[in-house]
PDB file of C-alpha atoms in Angstrom:
ATOM      1  CA  VAL A 732       1.889   7.129 -22.795  1.00 79.00           C
ATOM      2  CA  GLN A 733       0.584   4.024 -22.369  1.00 86.00           C
ATOM      3  CA  LEU A 734       2.746   0.862 -22.810  1.00 94.00           C
ATOM      4  CA  GLN A 735       1.567  -2.692 -24.338  1.00 95.00           C
ATOM      5  CA  ALA A 736       2.609  -5.538 -22.725  1.00 97.00           C
ATOM      6  CA  SER A 737       2.005  -8.780 -24.554  1.00 98.00           C
ATOM      7  CA  GLY A 738       3.285 -12.143 -25.097  1.00 98.00           C
ATOM      8  CA  GLY A 739       1.365 -13.923 -22.032  1.00 98.00           C
ATOM      9  CA  GLY A 740      -0.536 -16.910 -22.174  1.00 98.00           C
ATOM     10  CA  LEU A 741      -1.016 -20.474 -20.289  1.00 98.00           C
ATOM     11  CA  VAL A 742       2.050 -22.483 -20.263  1.00 98.00           C
ATOM     12  CA  GLN A 743       3.268 -25.808 -18.096  1.00 98.00           C
ATOM     13  CA  ALA A 744       5.945 -25.723 -15.562  1.00 98.00           C
ATOM     14  CA  GLY A 745       9.286 -25.875 -16.822  1.00 98.00           C
ATOM     15  CA  GLY A 746       8.367 -24.117 -19.963  1.00 98.00           C
ATOM     16  CA  SER A 747       9.064 -20.422 -21.459  1.00 98.00           C
ATOM     17  CA  LEU A 748       7.514 -17.145 -22.443  1.00 98.00           C
ATOM     18  CA  ARG A 749       8.963 -14.086 -23.931  1.00 98.00           C
ATOM     19  CA  LEU A 750       6.887 -11.073 -23.110  1.00 98.00           C
ATOM     20  CA  SER A 751       7.106  -7.584 -24.853  1.00 98.00           C
ATOM     21  CA  CYS A 752       6.688  -4.379 -23.993  1.00 97.00           C
ATOM     22  CA  ALA A 753       5.799  -1.799 -26.947  1.00 96.00           C
ATOM     23  CA  THR A 754       6.292   1.719 -25.917  1.00 91.00           C
ATOM     24  CA  PRO A 755       4.374   4.182 -28.670  1.00 88.00           C
ATOM     25  CA  GLY A 756       5.019   7.667 -28.257  1.00 86.00           C
ATOM     26  CA  LEU A 757       7.345   7.272 -25.642  1.00 89.00           C
ATOM     27  CA  THR A 758      11.233   8.558 -26.205  1.00 91.00           C
ATOM     28  CA  PHE A 759      11.990   4.751 -25.655  1.00 92.00           C
ATOM     29  CA  SER A 760      15.992   5.183 -25.550  1.00 91.00           C
ATOM     30  CA  ARG A 761      15.597   7.532 -22.649  1.00 93.00           C
ATOM     31  CA  HIS A 762      13.438   5.762 -20.345  1.00 95.00           C
ATOM     32  CA  THR A 763      14.287   2.979 -17.651  1.00 97.00           C
ATOM     33  CA  ILE A 764      11.773  -0.082 -18.095  1.00 97.00           C
ATOM     34  CA  GLY A 765      10.719  -2.164 -15.395  1.00 98.00           C
ATOM     35  CA  TRP A 766       8.479  -5.253 -15.359  1.00 98.00           C
ATOM     36  CA  PHE A 767       6.420  -6.040 -12.274  1.00 98.00           C
ATOM     37  CA  ARG A 768       3.573  -8.998 -11.516  1.00 98.00           C
ATOM     38  CA  GLN A 769       0.660  -9.094  -9.400  1.00 98.00           C
ATOM     39  CA  ALA A 770      -1.134 -12.499  -8.440  1.00 97.00           C
ATOM     40  CA  PRO A 771      -4.114 -12.316  -6.748  1.00 93.00           C
ATOM     41  CA  GLY A 772      -4.378 -11.092  -3.415  1.00 95.00           C
ATOM     42  CA  LYS A 773      -1.053  -9.924  -3.346  1.00 97.00           C
ATOM     43  CA  GLU A 774       0.759  -6.886  -3.865  1.00 97.00           C
ATOM     44  CA  ARG A 775       2.350  -5.841  -6.793  1.00 97.00           C
ATOM     45  CA  GLU A 776       5.719  -6.711  -7.271  1.00 98.00           C
ATOM     46  CA  PHE A 777       9.104  -6.263  -9.007  1.00 98.00           C
ATOM     47  CA  VAL A 778      10.492  -8.415 -11.200  1.00 98.00           C
ATOM     48  CA  ALA A 779      13.157  -6.944 -13.545  1.00 98.00           C
ATOM     49  CA  GLY A 780      14.600  -3.955 -14.248  1.00 98.00           C
ATOM     50  CA  ILE A 781      16.860  -2.141 -16.998  1.00 97.00           C
ATOM     51  CA  ASN A 782      18.020   1.332 -17.969  1.00 95.00           C
ATOM     52  CA  TRP A 783      18.645   3.343 -20.702  1.00 90.00           C
ATOM     53  CA  GLY A 784      21.262   1.690 -22.852  1.00 87.00           C
ATOM     54  CA  GLY A 785      20.673  -1.753 -21.028  1.00 88.00           C
ATOM     55  CA  ALA A 786      24.212  -1.920 -19.571  1.00 90.00           C
ATOM     56  CA  THR A 787      22.411  -2.271 -16.095  1.00 95.00           C
ATOM     57  CA  THR A 788      19.825  -4.519 -15.109  1.00 97.00           C
ATOM     58  CA  HIS A 789      18.243  -5.479 -12.178  1.00 97.00           C
ATOM     59  CA  TYR A 790      16.490  -8.938 -11.153  1.00 98.00           C
ATOM     60  CA  ALA A 791      14.373  -9.970  -7.987  1.00 98.00           C
ATOM     61  CA  ASP A 792      15.462 -12.991  -6.383  1.00 97.00           C
ATOM     62  CA  SER A 793      12.786 -15.024  -7.524  1.00 97.00           C
ATOM     63  CA  ALA A 794      13.922 -13.926 -11.096  1.00 98.00           C
ATOM     64  CA  LYS A 795      17.501 -14.397 -11.271  1.00 97.00           C
ATOM     65  CA  GLY A 796      18.819 -17.229 -13.129  1.00 97.00           C
ATOM     66  CA  ARG A 797      15.231 -18.005 -14.800  1.00 98.00           C
ATOM     67  CA  PHE A 798      14.373 -14.584 -16.521  1.00 98.00           C
ATOM     68  CA  ALA A 799      16.279 -12.386 -18.404  1.00 98.00           C
ATOM     69  CA  ILE A 800      15.523  -8.451 -19.380  1.00 98.00           C
ATOM     70  CA  SER A 801      16.536  -7.051 -22.414  1.00 97.00           C
ATOM     71  CA  ARG A 802      15.856  -3.700 -24.630  1.00 97.00           C
ATOM     72  CA  ASP A 803      15.953  -3.028 -28.649  1.00 95.00           C
ATOM     73  CA  ASN A 804      15.862   0.696 -28.734  1.00 93.00           C
ATOM     74  CA  ALA A 805      15.985   0.693 -32.605  1.00 93.00           C
ATOM     75  CA  LYS A 806      12.311  -1.415 -31.781  1.00 94.00           C
ATOM     76  CA  ASN A 807      10.911   0.838 -28.723  1.00 94.00           C
ATOM     77  CA  THR A 808      10.374  -2.168 -27.392  1.00 96.00           C
ATOM     78  CA  ALA A 809      11.873  -4.131 -24.184  1.00 97.00           C
ATOM     79  CA  TYR A 810      11.803  -8.005 -23.547  1.00 98.00           C
ATOM     80  CA  LEU A 811      11.004 -10.298 -20.604  1.00 98.00           C
ATOM     81  CA  GLN A 812      12.551 -13.592 -21.687  1.00 98.00           C
ATOM     82  CA  MET A 813      11.244 -16.445 -18.641  1.00 98.00           C
ATOM     83  CA  ASN A 814      12.152 -20.018 -18.107  1.00 98.00           C
ATOM     84  CA  SER A 815      11.618 -22.807 -16.315  1.00 98.00           C
ATOM     85  CA  LEU A 816       8.364 -21.207 -15.374  1.00 98.00           C
ATOM     86  CA  LYS A 817       6.682 -22.089 -12.117  1.00 98.00           C
ATOM     87  CA  PRO A 818       3.255 -22.058 -10.823  1.00 97.00           C
ATOM     88  CA  ASP A 819       4.248 -19.203  -8.608  1.00 97.00           C
ATOM     89  CA  ASP A 820       4.999 -17.090 -11.277  1.00 98.00           C
ATOM     90  CA  THR A 821       1.313 -16.820 -12.338  1.00 98.00           C
ATOM     91  CA  ALA A 822       0.260 -13.133 -12.211  1.00 98.00           C
ATOM     92  CA  ILE A 823      -0.729 -10.660 -14.364  1.00 98.00           C
ATOM     93  CA  TYR A 824       3.055  -8.995 -15.676  1.00 98.00           C
ATOM     94  CA  TYR A 825       2.880  -5.257 -15.917  1.00 98.00           C
ATOM     95  CA  CYS A 826       5.664  -3.547 -17.778  1.00 97.00           C
ATOM     96  CA  ALA A 827       6.868   0.564 -16.572  1.00 97.00           C
ATOM     97  CA  ALA A 828       8.801   3.300 -17.775  1.00 97.00           C
ATOM     98  CA  ALA A 829      10.681   5.805 -15.771  1.00 97.00           C
ATOM     99  CA  THR A 830      12.492   8.815 -16.899  1.00 94.00           C
ATOM    100  CA  ASN A 831      15.366   8.695 -14.222  1.00 92.00           C
ATOM    101  CA  ARG A 832      18.407   5.837 -14.637  1.00 92.00           C
ATOM    102  CA  LYS A 833      18.399   3.794 -11.653  1.00 92.00           C
ATOM    103  CA  VAL A 834      20.946   1.607  -9.415  1.00 89.00           C
ATOM    104  CA  GLY A 835      19.930  -1.188  -7.182  1.00 92.00           C
ATOM    105  CA  ALA A 836      16.867  -1.418  -5.007  1.00 93.00           C
ATOM    106  CA  ALA A 837      15.693   1.873  -6.691  1.00 94.00           C
ATOM    107  CA  PHE A 838      14.169  -0.175  -9.510  1.00 97.00           C
ATOM    108  CA  ARG A 839      12.135  -2.077  -7.327  1.00 96.00           C
ATOM    109  CA  VAL A 840      10.044   1.021  -6.313  1.00 95.00           C
ATOM    110  CA  THR A 841       6.570   0.995  -8.056  1.00 95.00           C
ATOM    111  CA  THR A 842       6.113   4.821  -7.446  1.00 95.00           C
ATOM    112  CA  GLY A 843       9.756   5.478  -9.236  1.00 96.00           C
ATOM    113  CA  TYR A 844       7.674   4.803 -12.687  1.00 97.00           C
ATOM    114  CA  ASP A 845       6.167   7.323 -14.771  1.00 95.00           C
ATOM    115  CA  TYR A 846       4.012   5.143 -17.128  1.00 95.00           C
ATOM    116  CA  TRP A 847       2.464   2.121 -17.014  1.00 95.00           C
ATOM    117  CA  GLY A 848       1.129  -0.669 -19.361  1.00 89.00           C
ATOM    118  CA  GLN A 849      -2.553  -2.463 -18.598  1.00 91.00           C
ATOM    119  CA  GLY A 850      -0.663  -6.138 -18.403  1.00 95.00           C
ATOM    120  CA  THR A 851      -0.354  -9.413 -19.832  1.00 98.00           C
ATOM    121  CA  GLN A 852      -1.628 -12.762 -18.233  1.00 98.00           C
ATOM    122  CA  VAL A 853       0.605 -15.471 -17.368  1.00 98.00           C
ATOM    123  CA  THR A 854      -0.515 -18.499 -16.357  1.00 98.00           C
ATOM    124  CA  VAL A 855       1.905 -21.836 -15.117  1.00 98.00           C
ATOM    125  CA  SER A 856      -0.005 -25.144 -14.571  1.00 98.00           C
ATOM    126  CA  SER A 857       1.720 -27.481 -12.641  1.00 94.00           C
TER     127      SER A 857
END
């Protein structure tokens, strides 16, 4: 199973993008979804996560108040709405899926996810 992240692009600082994560072949409604990002020369870092039904979400401090994660179980797709983008948000964004529900800091652990997508590039110009 490989997830398919899309929606990246080039945007000016202050702009918005919505990333999508399609999950062909996955029992989507029974997977936690996480978004991560990796900038050149940096470690992959957690951005946001959402549990099975969508009632529980978790955000990195850098994303709080600017990003919103959501999911549409009928479409087997998760989303990351990113507003007020900054040049520091420039990175490749990856979505990931986990079979277990997560709470709090457990969302942030990359090894806790079973499936990953190929990533989509987000570039924010100043």
